[in-house]
């Protein structure tokens, strides 16, 4: 069954290499069921659809539009697990003059809390004090979030509407979803109401590994280096005695 699913995934219109995702079978089944309908309804504007027609992908993309118009996508266990494991995200906003802005937000795994199937939240701490994201959200609450797993070449794209709240509300949040947060002076609580989401394929994602991800794989390497250094010291000692 799993092999058949993977082969179907390889032939899918998105060409996603879901084999790289830790829970690939569950992910693929849920992806087939939900088809990111609301995400596509928002992202596939008239101009986007025209380009899809011009470049031959319109029929394949049409299937992604199925679903109740206006009904927001609902996150499941797969999305919640993936987000909870991330130590960073890219957050895009748009200014009142129409210019986009992208900001990176980081913290320990779990600093972005999945409150329910439609809501994300994280504590925003003081940075360079430009407040571009905060200002943009005040004028336009539409946001786009990218959650990346470079090691497994997997990404989750989220569209939503953001609201900036009092950071004191994080005290209540801790009881619901744990206390992971970014270190620093808390200035606000950013709450995102999810409108739609989409899993993306692995194409063009360069694998990168954090220190924590490499630690297990390198443990035996460090042990072997230590063994070789000890052997080297022993050989040098023996050679020295012969002199």
CSV table of C-alpha atoms in Angstrom, one decimal:
chain,number,residue,atom,x,y,z
A,1,UNK,CA,0.0,0.0,0.0
A,2,UNK,CA,2.7,2.5,1.0
A,3,UNK,CA,4.7,1.7,-2.2
A,4,UNK,CA,1.6,2.3,-4.3
A,5,UNK,CA,1.0,5.6,-2.6
A,6,UNK,CA,4.6,6.8,-3.2
A,7,UNK,CA,4.4,5.8,-6.9
A,8,UNK,CA,1.1,7.7,-7.2
A,9,UNK,CA,2.7,10.7,-5.6
A,10,UNK,CA,5.6,10.7,-8.0
A,11,UNK,CA,3.1,10.8,-10.9
A,12,UNK,CA,0.9,13.5,-9.3
A,13,UNK,CA,0.5,16.9,-11.0
A,14,UNK,CA,2.6,18.5,-8.2
A,15,UNK,CA,5.4,16.1,-8.5
A,16,UNK,CA,6.0,16.2,-4.8
A,17,UNK,CA,8.5,13.9,-3.3
A,18,UNK,CA,6.5,13.0,-0.2
A,19,UNK,CA,8.8,10.1,0.6
A,20,UNK,CA,11.1,12.7,2.3
A,21,UNK,CA,8.4,13.6,4.9
A,22,UNK,CA,8.6,11.6,8.1
A,23,UNK,CA,4.8,10.8,8.0
A,24,UNK,CA,4.6,10.6,4.2
A,25,UNK,CA,1.7,8.1,4.1
A,26,UNK,CA,-0.5,10.1,6.4
A,27,UNK,CA,0.5,13.4,4.7
A,28,UNK,CA,-0.3,12.1,1.3
A,29,UNK,CA,-3.7,10.7,2.3
A,30,UNK,CA,-4.7,14.0,3.9
A,31,UNK,CA,-3.4,16.0,1.0
A,32,UNK,CA,-5.5,13.9,-1.4
A,33,UNK,CA,-8.6,14.5,0.7
A,34,UNK,CA,-8.3,18.2,1.3
A,35,UNK,CA,-6.6,19.4,-2.0
A,36,UNK,CA,-5.7,22.8,-0.5
A,37,UNK,CA,-9.0,24.1,-2.0
A,38,UNK,CA,-9.1,27.4,-0.1
A,39,UNK,CA,-5.4,28.1,-0.5
A,40,UNK,CA,-5.9,27.7,-4.3
A,41,UNK,CA,-9.0,29.8,-4.3
A,42,UNK,CA,-7.1,32.7,-2.7
A,43,UNK,CA,-3.8,32.3,-4.6
A,44,UNK,CA,-5.2,31.5,-8.1
A,45,UNK,CA,-6.3,35.0,-9.1
A,46,UNK,CA,-7.5,35.8,-12.6
A,47,UNK,CA,-4.0,36.8,-13.7
A,48,UNK,CA,-2.6,33.6,-12.2
A,49,UNK,CA,-5.2,31.5,-14.0
A,50,UNK,CA,-4.3,33.3,-17.3
A,51,UNK,CA,-0.6,32.4,-16.8
A,52,UNK,CA,-1.6,28.8,-16.0
A,53,UNK,CA,-3.5,28.6,-19.3
A,54,UNK,CA,-0.6,30.1,-21.2
A,55,UNK,CA,1.8,27.6,-19.7
A,56,UNK,CA,-0.3,24.5,-19.8
A,57,UNK,CA,-1.1,23.8,-16.2
A,58,UNK,CA,-4.6,25.1,-16.0
A,59,UNK,CA,-6.3,21.7,-16.1
A,60,UNK,CA,-4.2,20.3,-13.3
A,61,UNK,CA,-4.6,23.4,-11.2
A,62,UNK,CA,-8.4,23.3,-11.7
A,63,UNK,CA,-8.6,20.2,-9.5
A,64,UNK,CA,-7.1,22.1,-6.7
A,65,UNK,CA,-9.9,24.6,-6.7
A,66,UNK,CA,-12.6,22.0,-5.7
A,67,UNK,CA,-14.4,22.7,-2.4
A,68,UNK,CA,-16.8,25.1,-0.8
A,69,UNK,CA,-16.0,28.6,-2.0
A,70,UNK,CA,-15.0,30.8,1.0
A,71,UNK,CA,-14.6,27.9,3.4
A,72,UNK,CA,-11.2,28.1,5.2
A,73,UNK,CA,-8.9,25.1,5.1
A,74,UNK,CA,-8.6,23.2,8.4
A,75,UNK,CA,-5.3,22.1,9.8
A,76,UNK,CA,-4.9,18.5,11.0
A,77,UNK,CA,-2.5,16.5,13.1
A,78,UNK,CA,0.1,16.5,10.3
A,79,UNK,CA,0.2,20.3,10.0
A,80,UNK,CA,0.3,20.7,13.8
A,81,UNK,CA,3.1,18.3,14.2
A,82,UNK,CA,5.1,19.8,11.4
A,83,UNK,CA,4.7,23.4,12.7
A,84,UNK,CA,5.5,22.3,16.3
A,85,UNK,CA,8.9,20.9,15.1
A,86,UNK,CA,10.0,24.1,13.4
A,87,UNK,CA,12.5,26.5,14.9
A,88,UNK,CA,11.7,29.3,12.5
A,89,UNK,CA,9.4,30.7,9.8
A,90,UNK,CA,9.2,33.3,7.1
A,91,UNK,CA,6.4,35.9,7.5
A,92,UNK,CA,5.3,38.1,4.6
A,93,UNK,CA,3.1,41.2,4.9
A,94,UNK,CA,2.1,44.1,2.6
A,95,UNK,CA,2.4,47.8,3.3
A,96,UNK,CA,-0.3,50.4,2.5
A,97,UNK,CA,1.7,51.4,-0.5
A,98,UNK,CA,1.6,47.9,-1.9
A,99,UNK,CA,5.2,46.8,-1.2
A,100,UNK,CA,5.7,43.3,0.2
A,101,UNK,CA,8.0,42.6,3.2
A,102,UNK,CA,9.4,39.3,4.4
A,103,UNK,CA,10.7,38.8,7.9
A,104,UNK,CA,12.3,35.7,9.6
A,105,UNK,CA,11.0,34.7,13.0
A,106,UNK,CA,12.9,32.1,15.1
A,107,UNK,CA,12.8,30.4,18.4
A,108,UNK,CA,12.9,27.0,20.0
A,109,UNK,CA,10.9,24.2,18.3
A,110,UNK,CA,7.3,24.7,19.4
A,111,UNK,CA,7.5,28.5,19.7
A,112,UNK,CA,4.7,28.7,17.1
A,113,UNK,CA,1.6,27.3,18.9
A,114,UNK,CA,-1.2,25.6,17.0
A,115,UNK,CA,-4.2,26.7,19.2
A,116,UNK,CA,-6.8,24.9,17.1
A,117,UNK,CA,-7.4,23.7,13.5
A,118,UNK,CA,-7.6,27.3,12.3
A,119,UNK,CA,-5.4,29.4,14.6
A,120,UNK,CA,-1.6,29.9,15.1
A,121,UNK,CA,0.1,32.2,17.6
A,122,UNK,CA,3.6,33.1,18.7
A,123,UNK,CA,5.1,35.6,21.0
A,124,UNK,CA,6.9,38.4,19.1
A,125,UNK,CA,10.0,39.8,20.9
A,126,UNK,CA,11.9,43.0,20.4
A,127,UNK,CA,14.3,43.1,17.5
A,128,UNK,CA,15.7,46.0,15.5
A,129,UNK,CA,12.7,48.1,16.4
A,130,UNK,CA,11.7,49.0,12.8
A,131,UNK,CA,8.3,47.4,13.4
A,132,UNK,CA,7.6,47.0,9.6
A,133,UNK,CA,5.6,43.8,10.1
A,134,UNK,CA,3.6,45.3,12.9
A,135,UNK,CA,2.9,48.4,10.9
A,136,UNK,CA,1.9,46.5,7.8
A,137,UNK,CA,-0.5,44.3,9.8
A,138,UNK,CA,-2.2,47.3,11.2
A,139,UNK,CA,-3.1,48.4,7.7
A,140,UNK,CA,-3.6,45.0,6.1
A,141,UNK,CA,-4.1,41.9,8.1
A,142,UNK,CA,-3.3,39.5,5.3
A,143,UNK,CA,-0.1,37.5,5.8
A,144,UNK,CA,1.7,34.6,4.3
A,145,UNK,CA,3.9,32.1,6.3
A,146,UNK,CA,6.4,29.6,5.1
A,147,UNK,CA,7.5,26.8,7.4
A,148,UNK,CA,10.6,25.0,6.1
A,149,UNK,CA,12.1,21.7,6.9
A,150,UNK,CA,15.3,21.9,4.9
A,151,UNK,CA,16.7,18.6,6.1
A,152,UNK,CA,13.7,16.7,4.7
A,153,UNK,CA,13.1,19.2,1.9
A,154,UNK,CA,9.5,19.9,2.9
A,155,UNK,CA,7.6,23.2,3.2
A,156,UNK,CA,4.2,24.2,4.4
A,157,UNK,CA,2.7,27.4,3.0
A,158,UNK,CA,0.0,29.2,5.0
A,159,UNK,CA,-2.2,32.2,4.1
A,160,UNK,CA,-4.1,33.9,6.9
A,161,UNK,CA,-5.1,37.0,8.7
A,162,UNK,CA,-3.0,38.3,11.5
A,163,UNK,CA,-3.9,40.2,14.7
A,164,UNK,CA,-1.5,41.8,17.1
A,165,UNK,CA,-2.5,41.3,20.8
A,166,UNK,CA,-1.2,42.0,24.2
A,167,UNK,CA,1.7,39.8,25.1
A,168,UNK,CA,0.1,39.2,28.5
A,169,UNK,CA,-2.3,36.8,26.8
A,170,UNK,CA,0.6,34.4,26.4
A,171,UNK,CA,0.2,33.4,30.0
A,172,UNK,CA,-3.2,31.9,29.1
A,173,UNK,CA,-1.6,30.4,26.0
A,174,UNK,CA,1.0,28.5,28.0
A,175,UNK,CA,-1.6,26.4,29.7
A,176,UNK,CA,-3.1,25.3,26.4
A,177,UNK,CA,-0.1,24.6,24.3
A,178,UNK,CA,3.1,24.6,26.4
A,179,UNK,CA,5.5,27.3,27.2
A,180,UNK,CA,8.0,27.4,24.3
A,181,UNK,CA,8.8,30.9,23.3
A,182,UNK,CA,11.5,33.0,21.8
A,183,UNK,CA,13.8,34.6,24.3
A,184,UNK,CA,13.8,38.3,24.7
A,185,UNK,CA,11.5,41.2,25.6
A,186,UNK,CA,8.0,40.3,24.6
A,187,UNK,CA,6.3,43.1,22.8
A,188,UNK,CA,3.2,41.5,21.3
A,189,UNK,CA,1.4,38.2,20.6
A,190,UNK,CA,0.8,37.6,16.9
A,191,UNK,CA,-2.3,35.5,16.3
A,192,UNK,CA,-2.9,34.2,12.8
A,193,UNK,CA,-6.3,32.9,11.7
A,194,UNK,CA,-5.6,30.4,8.9
A,195,UNK,CA,-7.4,30.9,5.6
A,196,UNK,CA,-5.6,28.3,3.6
A,197,UNK,CA,-2.5,26.1,3.5
A,198,UNK,CA,-0.6,24.0,1.0
A,199,UNK,CA,2.2,21.5,1.1
A,200,UNK,CA,4.9,22.1,-1.5
A,201,UNK,CA,7.1,19.8,-3.4
A,202,UNK,CA,10.7,19.2,-2.6
A,203,UNK,CA,12.0,20.6,-6.0
A,204,UNK,CA,14.8,23.2,-5.7
A,205,UNK,CA,15.0,23.0,-1.8
A,206,UNK,CA,18.6,22.6,-0.9
A,207,UNK,CA,19.1,20.3,2.1
A,208,UNK,CA,20.5,22.0,5.1
A,209,UNK,CA,21.0,20.7,8.6
A,210,UNK,CA,21.0,22.3,12.0
A,211,UNK,CA,23.6,21.5,14.7
A,212,UNK,CA,21.0,19.5,16.6
A,213,UNK,CA,20.0,17.5,13.5
A,214,UNK,CA,23.7,16.7,12.8
A,215,UNK,CA,24.5,15.8,16.4
A,216,UNK,CA,23.3,12.2,16.2
A,217,UNK,CA,24.8,11.5,12.9
A,218,UNK,CA,28.2,12.9,13.9
A,219,UNK,CA,28.4,11.3,17.3
A,220,UNK,CA,30.0,8.1,15.9
A,221,UNK,CA,32.3,10.3,13.7
A,222,UNK,CA,33.6,12.1,16.8
A,223,UNK,CA,34.1,8.8,18.6
A,224,UNK,CA,36.1,7.5,15.7
A,225,UNK,CA,38.2,10.6,15.5
A,226,UNK,CA,39.0,10.2,19.2
A,227,UNK,CA,40.0,6.6,18.7
A,228,UNK,CA,42.3,7.5,15.8
A,229,UNK,CA,43.8,10.3,17.8
A,230,UNK,CA,44.5,7.9,20.6
A,231,UNK,CA,46.1,5.4,18.2
A,232,UNK,CA,48.2,8.2,16.8
A,233,UNK,CA,49.5,9.1,20.2
A,234,UNK,CA,50.3,5.5,20.9
A,235,UNK,CA,52.2,5.1,17.7
A,236,UNK,CA,54.1,8.4,18.2
A,237,UNK,CA,55.1,7.2,21.7
A,238,UNK,CA,56.4,3.9,20.4
A,239,UNK,CA,58.4,5.5,17.7
A,240,UNK,CA,59.8,7.9,20.2
A,241,UNK,CA,61.0,5.0,22.4
A,242,UNK,CA,62.8,3.5,19.4
A,243,UNK,CA,64.8,6.7,18.9
